[in-house]
């Protein structure tokens, strides 16, 4: 909300008052509008029948012109708050003024000052949240003037979806066999509830290829929302025959279902970070202090299960279970039901989906840390100048996405640029240390020696 009073000024006997609150009997507590400027302390009650009783003496003379000025300024403020496009709203406000009003209110510069101060700080000139305005002009183009707004389902769509992707980004995507995808909810501008991004591998980096904004938040989004994104981007001629081979993702089922439908052969590996985060959340849900002594040892053994060959994971869990103290049985049962399964019921996530054994041996990233890094830094940049009570501006989001698009374009052309949001680096030494530690915990699993030898080569 911009500056100024929300309620219209009350004009009586050449003075103006502002209402502070409404009393139970319908009367309003009011005070003189010149309280600050002329140190006028008059206040009183305005009854429903229009009768005003005041206390104190005005420090200024009644001025009908001042009353009219305040009323006109209030009308300007209301137009500023409710107008979708600042330029058109100001033109509309100016056209509604009479010659007398213009003489009283002053020059256009003064009118613009009143208008600008009242306009909400998060008002966006490129998108109107609930009106038929669309993203256009420079907001729909890259820094080089090419198309950047790839798709917009329109404001009349209750599940409005907007996709940003340049031809250069889609060219990168078409040539990449390895991708990551993830969602973020911390930097979506109103009326959108979340942002979904697809990154593709180029050299030793993952670059932003597609960014989509959804009206739905995390609790209402389904696989159909993600399928809408994929259905639109594969219409592009560059992606007509695109068939990604590998992907990194978090544990959200809706997005994985969508990708599996469009790319049945796509091998989706679930992120190690999110696997460990899931365990930690479960541990923190226990009322008593859990991480101490043998409980801690059991917890860390469970955390390194993803480093094993999927065929060895069930045996390892049995070994951990036999040596685990009683308080850990609930945690082990959670791991079994969620990640390992048994003869009678499969797990929610198969070991072949979250084991990173093959990826370590092949020297591939074991997490979607490039995607997480992108969203973390993106959220920080988007929220840098945002007050807690305001949402992120759409124009700010578009500016950051365009800058990332330009970074990717320059990197692909061979230019040396500052580190973009997206990058991954192998952590071979750390992986070897973890696997070595695991081999000492579970010495009977000889497969661990093979993992260590293959990783060192």
XYZ file of C-alpha atoms in Angstrom, residues 53-379:
327
model
C -18.663 17.304 18.138
C -15.044 18.395 18.550
C -12.600 19.238 21.292
C -9.957 21.920 21.042
C -9.436 24.933 18.792
C -8.166 24.852 15.233
C -4.784 26.482 14.755
C -5.745 27.573 11.226
C -8.619 29.254 9.445
C -11.198 27.295 7.437
C -10.147 26.963 3.801
C -12.667 25.547 1.281
C -9.947 25.381 -1.381
C -7.814 23.209 0.898
C -10.782 20.903 1.394
C -11.208 20.534 -2.356
C -7.485 19.910 -2.858
C -7.481 17.096 -0.311
C -10.542 15.504 -1.864
C -8.997 15.590 -5.336
C -5.708 14.215 -4.038
C -7.573 11.369 -2.402
C -9.208 10.548 -5.733
C -5.773 10.547 -7.387
C -4.439 8.183 -4.723
C -7.316 5.780 -5.263
C -6.642 5.704 -9.001
C -2.950 5.139 -8.300
C -3.685 2.214 -5.984
C -6.223 0.547 -8.242
C -4.793 1.303 -11.691
C -3.013 -1.532 -13.468
C -0.847 0.509 -15.821
C 0.721 3.620 -14.234
C 0.854 5.695 -17.408
C -2.735 5.039 -18.465
C -4.002 5.467 -14.895
C -2.279 8.855 -14.588
C -3.677 9.973 -17.959
C -7.135 8.927 -16.808
C -6.742 10.823 -13.548
C -5.533 14.004 -15.258
C -8.337 13.913 -17.828
C -10.921 13.858 -15.041
C -9.746 17.155 -13.535
C -11.421 20.474 -14.280
C -9.481 23.677 -14.947
C -10.222 24.735 -11.358
C -8.842 21.446 -10.063
C -5.624 21.878 -12.056
C -5.171 25.406 -10.726
C -5.560 24.163 -7.167
C -3.436 21.018 -7.493
C -0.591 22.652 -9.394
C 1.643 21.434 -12.212
C 1.740 17.971 -13.743
C 4.949 17.311 -11.815
C 3.090 17.823 -8.538
C 0.297 15.555 -9.733
C 2.824 12.874 -10.657
C 4.397 13.201 -7.222
C 1.046 12.576 -5.508
C 0.372 9.689 -7.876
C 3.815 8.113 -7.488
C 3.810 8.305 -3.675
C 0.426 6.597 -3.465
C 1.157 3.843 -5.966
C 1.858 0.439 -4.346
C 5.550 -0.385 -4.271
C 4.922 -3.791 -5.797
C 2.735 -2.475 -8.617
C 4.008 -3.959 -11.831
C 3.844 -2.272 -15.191
C 4.307 -5.436 -17.204
C 1.660 -7.696 -15.704
C -1.698 -7.018 -14.095
C -2.497 -9.871 -11.759
C -6.228 -10.255 -12.298
C -6.865 -8.159 -15.413
C -6.512 -9.043 -19.097
C -3.130 -7.298 -19.445
C -0.335 -9.451 -20.810
C 3.437 -9.516 -20.635
C 4.661 -7.450 -23.538
C 7.355 -5.146 -24.871
C 10.800 -5.412 -23.319
C 9.484 -7.816 -20.683
C 8.720 -10.388 -23.392
C 12.110 -10.051 -25.114
C 15.696 -11.019 -24.340
C 18.377 -8.391 -23.821
C 19.128 -8.760 -27.532
C 15.518 -8.123 -28.547
C 14.609 -11.729 -29.370
C 11.541 -13.592 -28.144
C 11.774 -14.556 -24.471
C 8.133 -15.064 -23.491
C 7.566 -18.516 -24.956
C 3.981 -19.126 -23.818
C 1.220 -17.403 -21.826
C -2.125 -19.130 -21.306
C -3.746 -15.766 -20.550
C -5.231 -14.048 -17.521
C -8.652 -15.591 -18.152
C -7.180 -19.018 -17.417
C -7.877 -19.876 -13.768
C -4.688 -21.963 -13.808
C -2.651 -19.410 -15.728
C 0.784 -20.573 -16.787
C 3.632 -18.490 -18.201
C 6.779 -19.977 -19.779
C 10.028 -18.105 -20.428
C 12.548 -19.640 -22.833
C 14.535 -18.145 -25.693
C 15.470 -19.964 -28.888
C 19.069 -20.056 -27.671
C 18.021 -21.773 -24.439
C 15.890 -24.301 -26.295
C 18.816 -24.938 -28.646
C 20.957 -25.812 -25.602
C 18.211 -28.050 -24.265
C 17.842 -29.894 -27.571
C 21.554 -30.785 -27.527
C 21.660 -31.932 -23.902
C 21.027 -35.482 -22.727
C 21.231 -34.684 -19.015
C 18.844 -32.312 -17.225
C 17.651 -31.312 -13.773
C 14.235 -29.985 -12.791
C 12.853 -28.499 -9.605
C 10.319 -26.034 -8.198
C 10.613 -23.005 -5.937
C 7.922 -21.244 -3.948
C 9.908 -18.429 -2.320
C 10.150 -16.027 -5.231
C 6.937 -16.345 -7.232
C 5.271 -12.965 -7.858
C 1.534 -12.602 -7.357
C -0.721 -14.105 -8.542
C 1.623 -17.042 -9.155
C 2.235 -19.668 -6.503
C 5.459 -21.269 -7.710
C 8.202 -21.293 -10.317
C 9.335 -24.463 -12.095
C 12.678 -24.618 -13.900
C 14.485 -27.034 -16.194
C 18.274 -26.872 -16.453
C 20.409 -28.629 -19.045
C 24.047 -29.679 -18.953
C 26.472 -27.712 -21.116
C 30.098 -28.667 -20.535
C 30.718 -28.718 -16.785
C 27.732 -26.510 -15.988
C 23.986 -26.723 -15.843
C 22.257 -23.712 -17.387
C 18.683 -22.508 -17.163
C 16.695 -23.633 -20.209
C 13.044 -23.181 -19.209
C 11.301 -21.235 -16.435
C 7.557 -21.570 -15.876
C 5.266 -19.766 -13.441
C 2.181 -21.545 -12.076
C -0.882 -20.014 -10.462
C -1.107 -23.065 -8.209
C 0.991 -23.407 -5.087
C 2.727 -26.559 -3.823
C -0.408 -28.001 -2.229
C -2.633 -27.879 -5.313
C -0.269 -28.547 -8.202
C -0.584 -31.891 -10.011
C 1.308 -33.801 -12.690
C -1.048 -32.231 -15.233
C 0.487 -28.799 -14.556
C 3.956 -30.099 -15.385
C 2.605 -31.930 -18.405
C 1.264 -28.622 -19.730
C 4.791 -27.189 -19.616
C 6.308 -30.177 -21.406
C 3.498 -30.265 -23.968
C 4.217 -26.659 -24.914
C 7.997 -26.814 -25.125
C 8.124 -30.004 -27.210
C 6.057 -28.178 -29.834
C 9.153 -26.153 -30.670
C 10.842 -27.483 -33.845
C 14.179 -27.757 -32.042
C 12.693 -30.190 -29.516
C 10.635 -32.308 -31.874
C 13.070 -35.236 -31.544
C 14.626 -34.355 -28.187
C 15.006 -37.396 -25.918
C 16.829 -36.714 -22.630
C 18.519 -39.747 -21.109
C 19.214 -38.795 -17.481
C 17.693 -36.371 -15.002
C 18.186 -35.298 -11.414
C 15.152 -34.312 -9.360
C 13.800 -34.043 -5.854
C 11.217 -36.459 -4.450
C 8.114 -34.657 -5.736
C 6.049 -37.299 -7.504
C 3.954 -35.000 -9.720
C 6.888 -33.657 -11.730
C 8.457 -37.112 -12.127
C 5.166 -38.556 -13.369
C 4.962 -35.862 -16.027
C 8.495 -36.479 -17.298
C 8.007 -40.243 -17.286
C 4.902 -39.855 -19.409
C 6.633 -37.724 -22.046
C 9.979 -39.530 -21.911
C 9.406 -43.183 -20.886
C 13.104 -44.047 -21.296
C 14.299 -41.143 -19.144
C 16.295 -42.347 -16.135
C 15.426 -40.078 -13.218
C 17.815 -40.155 -10.277
C 16.503 -38.767 -7.002
C 18.720 -36.285 -5.227
C 20.984 -37.458 -2.387
C 20.489 -34.174 -0.553
C 16.715 -34.593 -0.466
C 17.070 -38.208 0.655
C 19.176 -37.169 3.640
C 16.871 -34.238 4.308
C 13.963 -36.676 4.499
C 15.768 -38.730 7.147
C 16.624 -35.651 9.165
C 13.012 -34.445 9.126
C 11.903 -37.835 10.414
C 14.478 -37.716 13.207
C 13.371 -34.220 14.205
C 9.782 -35.424 14.429
C 10.678 -37.586 17.433
C 9.776 -35.956 20.722
C 12.772 -37.093 22.736
C 16.371 -36.190 21.977
C 17.237 -38.832 19.417
C 20.723 -38.117 18.083
C 23.004 -39.384 20.825
C 25.253 -42.403 21.292
C 24.277 -45.455 19.274
C 21.236 -43.655 17.873
C 23.575 -41.250 16.095
C 25.644 -44.120 14.690
C 22.526 -45.817 13.341
C 21.308 -42.570 11.783
C 24.590 -42.053 9.929
C 24.576 -45.637 8.691
C 21.146 -45.061 7.177
C 22.331 -41.843 5.532
C 24.994 -43.648 3.503
C 22.708 -46.332 2.074
C 22.413 -44.396 -1.238
C 26.136 -45.017 -1.851
C 25.510 -48.754 -2.191
C 24.633 -50.757 -5.258
C 20.808 -51.121 -5.259
C 21.176 -54.911 -5.028
C 23.089 -54.572 -1.728
C 20.835 -52.051 -0.001
C 18.340 -54.502 1.500
C 21.142 -56.648 2.981
C 22.764 -53.542 4.427
C 19.507 -52.428 6.029
C 19.114 -55.830 7.689
C 22.639 -55.556 9.107
C 21.942 -52.052 10.423
C 18.643 -53.202 11.934
C 20.242 -56.105 13.825
C 22.757 -53.807 15.484
C 20.410 -50.853 16.075
C 19.162 -49.849 19.541
C 15.449 -49.958 20.278
C 14.768 -46.194 19.728
C 16.011 -46.552 16.138
C 13.495 -49.194 15.109
C 10.869 -46.585 14.204
C 13.350 -44.791 11.961
C 14.427 -48.055 10.323
C 10.808 -48.990 9.690
C 10.313 -45.602 8.018
C 13.310 -46.239 5.754
C 12.047 -49.726 4.908
C 8.533 -48.570 4.009
C 9.682 -45.490 2.105
C 12.923 -46.516 0.407
C 13.583 -50.263 0.567
C 10.345 -52.254 0.809
C 9.874 -55.938 1.557
C 8.448 -59.044 -0.088
C 4.843 -58.045 0.581
C 4.900 -54.372 -0.416
C 7.199 -52.281 -2.600
C 8.635 -49.012 -1.263
C 7.395 -45.595 -2.252
C 10.760 -44.912 -3.913
C 12.693 -47.806 -5.416
C 16.402 -48.195 -4.519
C 17.218 -47.977 -8.232
C 15.809 -44.427 -8.148
C 17.798 -43.058 -5.220
C 21.020 -45.103 -5.192
C 23.890 -42.951 -6.483
C 26.368 -45.824 -6.854
C 26.403 -45.806 -10.650
C 26.610 -42.022 -10.799
C 29.650 -41.908 -8.510
C 31.448 -44.521 -10.591
C 30.675 -42.564 -13.761
C 31.819 -39.289 -12.187
C 28.385 -37.688 -12.471
C 26.857 -35.256 -9.957
C 25.176 -37.108 -7.105
C 22.719 -34.331 -6.281
C 20.838 -31.658 -8.183
C 22.938 -29.114 -6.303
C 23.235 -26.922 -9.398
C 19.455 -26.568 -9.403
C 19.292 -25.975 -5.655
C 22.082 -23.412 -5.919
C 20.231 -21.651 -8.716
C 17.004 -21.405 -6.730
C 18.783 -20.320 -3.543
C 20.680 -17.509 -5.262
C 17.691 -16.633 -7.428
C 15.465 -16.291 -4.356
